[in-house]
Amino acid sequence: PIDAAPPKVGRIGPGHITGCLNLSGQAGWNQTAADWSVFFDAGTVFAIAGEDGALLATGAVLPHGPDIAWISMVLVRPLGFVPWFGLTRWQGQGGGDVRGAAGRCRPATADDLPAILALDTQALGAARATLLGRLAGSGTAGFVHGDGTGFVLSRPGRTATQIGPLVATNDAAAADL
């Protein structure tokens, strides 16, 4: 209704993790509590709540230095919105033929983090050490190209392993990773 009071947007914190997970689950997203925690810890999460206190919408901002930020976690509870454009989500089974890349890529270690951060900063144009440090420490696989031309990180998701970011200086390294 036009005469209704506009919804109030406010900053939320870790105490709202259940509502955030409910929204991302309703949207079919793969995010986990650890994913949301990155935004609560290093960024800002905003929300609109209904009269019953349940979250209706969220949006988050994660700064990567003074001049660039990642806007993410933009979710809206099913409220009759019409999609403006589509989103393609790829899903598949691992274990494909990696014989050719096996000799060119190796598991990432903590010692690789400075090189990973340097490659990522060069590609993005801004440092995102907090985010990549959290992803690298998430307990799942990361790989680096043996010649130092790329990396890929992964992390557990709600329903599947999430892959990315993948940064490479050339197409061949990206394909190997």
Short mmCIF file of C-alpha atoms in Angstrom, two decimals:
data_model
loop_
_atom_site.label_atom_id
_atom_site.label_comp_id
_atom_site.label_asym_id
_atom_site.label_seq_id
_atom_site.Cartn_x
_atom_site.Cartn_y
_atom_site.Cartn_z
CA PRO A 1 0.00 0.00 0.00
CA ILE A 2 1.16 3.51 -0.83
CA ASP A 3 0.17 4.80 2.58
CA ALA A 4 2.19 2.12 4.44
CA ALA A 5 5.36 3.15 6.23
CA PRO A 6 8.49 2.33 4.22
CA PRO A 7 10.46 -0.63 5.53
CA LYS A 8 13.43 0.19 7.72
CA VAL A 9 16.87 -0.82 6.54
CA GLY A 10 19.34 -1.53 9.28
CA ARG A 11 22.73 -3.05 9.90
CA ILE A 12 22.65 -6.61 11.24
CA GLY A 13 25.25 -8.86 12.83
CA PRO A 14 26.06 -12.49 13.59
CA GLY A 15 22.95 -12.79 15.74
CA HIS A 16 20.93 -12.80 12.51
CA ILE A 17 22.78 -15.73 10.90
CA THR A 18 19.71 -18.00 11.00
CA GLY A 19 17.60 -15.49 9.07
CA CYS A 20 20.41 -14.96 6.55
CA LEU A 21 20.77 -18.71 6.00
CA ASN A 22 17.00 -19.01 5.58
CA LEU A 23 17.03 -16.31 2.87
CA SER A 24 19.97 -17.83 1.00
CA GLY A 25 18.41 -21.30 1.25
CA GLN A 26 15.08 -20.03 -0.13
CA ALA A 27 16.97 -18.58 -3.08
CA GLY A 28 18.76 -21.90 -3.70
CA TRP A 29 22.14 -20.38 -2.88
CA ASN A 30 25.02 -22.50 -1.63
CA GLN A 31 26.23 -20.15 1.14
CA THR A 32 27.12 -21.34 4.63
CA ALA A 33 27.39 -19.66 8.00
CA ALA A 34 31.14 -19.28 7.33
CA ASP A 35 30.38 -17.34 4.13
CA TRP A 36 28.06 -14.96 5.97
CA SER A 37 30.62 -14.59 8.78
CA VAL A 38 33.15 -13.11 6.35
CA PHE A 39 30.72 -10.25 5.70
CA PHE A 40 29.82 -9.82 9.38
CA ASP A 41 33.49 -9.80 10.42
CA ALA A 42 35.08 -7.74 7.65
CA GLY A 43 32.20 -5.89 6.02
CA THR A 44 28.71 -4.63 6.66
CA VAL A 45 25.44 -6.52 6.25
CA PHE A 46 22.17 -4.64 5.92
CA ALA A 47 18.66 -6.07 6.13
CA ILE A 48 15.00 -5.30 5.99
CA ALA A 49 12.89 -7.19 8.50
CA GLY A 50 9.16 -7.76 8.47
CA GLU A 51 6.83 -6.89 11.32
CA ASP A 52 7.42 -10.37 12.74
CA GLY A 53 11.19 -9.78 12.77
CA ALA A 54 11.90 -12.28 9.97
CA LEU A 55 14.38 -11.03 7.39
CA LEU A 56 12.79 -9.95 4.11
CA ALA A 57 15.95 -8.83 2.30
CA THR A 58 19.70 -8.50 2.76
CA GLY A 59 22.64 -6.83 1.10
CA ALA A 60 26.30 -6.79 2.12
CA VAL A 61 29.36 -4.68 1.38
CA LEU A 62 32.90 -6.01 1.79
CA PRO A 63 35.63 -3.38 1.27
CA HIS A 64 38.79 -4.30 -0.61
CA GLY A 65 40.81 -1.20 0.20
CA PRO A 66 39.70 2.43 0.10
CA ASP A 67 38.47 2.53 -3.50
CA ILE A 68 36.68 -0.75 -4.21
CA ALA A 69 34.14 -2.97 -2.47
CA TRP A 70 32.24 -6.14 -3.22
CA ILE A 71 28.46 -5.83 -3.03
CA SER A 72 27.00 -9.25 -2.37
CA MET A 73 24.46 -11.30 -0.47
CA VAL A 74 21.67 -9.32 -2.15
CA LEU A 75 18.67 -11.49 -1.39
CA VAL A 76 14.94 -10.93 -1.22
CA ARG A 77 12.41 -13.33 0.26
CA PRO A 78 9.94 -14.50 -2.41
CA LEU A 79 7.67 -11.41 -2.50
CA GLY A 80 6.38 -11.34 -6.04
CA PHE A 81 9.42 -9.72 -7.63
CA VAL A 82 9.98 -10.37 -11.31
CA PRO A 83 13.56 -11.27 -12.31
CA TRP A 84 15.23 -8.65 -14.46
CA PHE A 85 17.87 -11.00 -15.81
CA GLY A 86 18.84 -14.62 -15.34
CA LEU A 87 21.72 -16.19 -13.52
CA THR A 88 23.47 -19.31 -14.69
CA ARG A 89 24.84 -21.58 -11.99
CA TRP A 90 27.08 -24.43 -13.07
CA GLN A 91 27.13 -27.69 -11.18
CA GLY A 92 28.84 -30.96 -11.93
CA GLN A 93 30.68 -33.94 -10.57
CA GLY A 94 34.42 -33.77 -9.90
CA GLY A 95 36.96 -36.42 -10.69
CA GLY A 96 37.39 -35.65 -14.38
CA ASP A 97 40.51 -36.40 -16.37
CA VAL A 98 43.30 -34.30 -14.84
CA ARG A 99 46.26 -36.30 -16.10
CA GLY A 100 47.57 -33.46 -18.26
CA ALA A 101 47.31 -30.82 -15.54
CA ALA A 102 48.48 -33.01 -12.67
CA GLY A 103 52.14 -32.27 -13.30
CA ARG A 104 51.53 -28.55 -13.75
CA CYS A 105 49.41 -27.84 -10.66
CA ARG A 106 49.93 -28.67 -7.01
CA PRO A 107 47.99 -28.23 -3.78
CA ALA A 108 48.38 -24.77 -2.28
CA THR A 109 50.05 -24.37 1.09
CA ALA A 110 50.16 -21.54 3.60
CA ASP A 111 53.51 -20.53 2.07
CA ASP A 112 51.69 -19.79 -1.22
CA LEU A 113 49.42 -17.14 0.28
CA PRO A 114 51.71 -14.14 -0.46
CA ALA A 115 51.98 -15.15 -4.15
CA ILE A 116 48.22 -15.80 -4.31
CA LEU A 117 47.53 -12.35 -2.84
CA ALA A 118 49.91 -10.71 -5.32
CA LEU A 119 48.30 -12.42 -8.35
CA ASP A 120 44.82 -11.58 -7.10
CA THR A 121 45.70 -7.94 -6.41
CA GLN A 122 47.18 -7.61 -9.89
CA ALA A 123 44.06 -9.11 -11.49
CA LEU A 124 41.50 -7.19 -9.41
CA GLY A 125 43.35 -3.94 -8.98
CA ALA A 126 42.76 -4.00 -5.21
CA ALA A 127 43.92 -6.12 -2.31
CA ARG A 128 41.46 -8.49 -0.70
CA ALA A 129 43.74 -10.19 1.79
CA THR A 130 41.03 -10.68 4.43
CA LEU A 131 38.70 -12.51 2.06
CA LEU A 132 41.38 -14.69 0.47
CA GLY A 133 42.94 -15.47 3.82
CA ARG A 134 39.56 -16.70 5.08
CA LEU A 135 38.97 -18.74 1.92
CA ALA A 136 42.46 -20.24 2.01
CA GLY A 137 41.92 -21.25 5.62
CA SER A 138 38.49 -22.80 5.06
CA GLY A 139 39.85 -26.34 5.12
CA THR A 140 39.26 -27.33 1.51
CA ALA A 141 41.51 -27.60 -1.47
CA GLY A 142 43.31 -24.80 -3.18
CA PHE A 143 45.71 -25.26 -6.06
CA VAL A 144 48.50 -23.19 -7.57
CA HIS A 145 49.98 -23.49 -11.01
CA GLY A 146 53.55 -24.75 -10.73
CA ASP A 147 54.97 -21.89 -12.76
CA GLY A 148 53.29 -19.27 -10.53
CA THR A 149 50.80 -18.10 -13.16
CA GLY A 150 47.58 -18.83 -11.30
CA PHE A 151 45.60 -20.23 -8.40
CA VAL A 152 42.16 -21.53 -7.55
CA LEU A 153 40.53 -21.77 -4.13
CA SER A 154 37.48 -23.72 -3.02
CA ARG A 155 35.37 -23.97 0.10
CA PRO A 156 32.51 -26.08 1.40
CA GLY A 157 29.04 -24.93 0.48
CA ARG A 158 25.59 -25.75 1.83
CA THR A 159 24.96 -28.35 -0.89
CA ALA A 160 28.23 -28.55 -2.88
CA THR A 161 31.85 -27.42 -2.92
CA GLN A 162 32.15 -23.85 -4.17
CA ILE A 163 35.00 -23.15 -6.57
CA GLY A 164 36.59 -19.73 -6.85
CA PRO A 165 38.16 -17.40 -7.11
CA LEU A 166 40.27 -18.67 -9.99
CA VAL A 167 42.92 -16.24 -11.19
CA ALA A 168 45.40 -17.00 -13.97
CA THR A 169 47.62 -14.90 -16.19
CA ASN A 170 46.83 -16.99 -19.28
CA ASP A 171 44.16 -19.32 -20.66
CA ALA A 172 46.33 -22.45 -20.43
CA ALA A 173 46.98 -21.99 -16.70
CA ALA A 174 43.27 -21.32 -16.11
CA ALA A 175 42.33 -24.53 -17.93
CA ASP A 176 44.89 -26.52 -15.94
CA LEU A 177 43.58 -25.17 -12.65
#
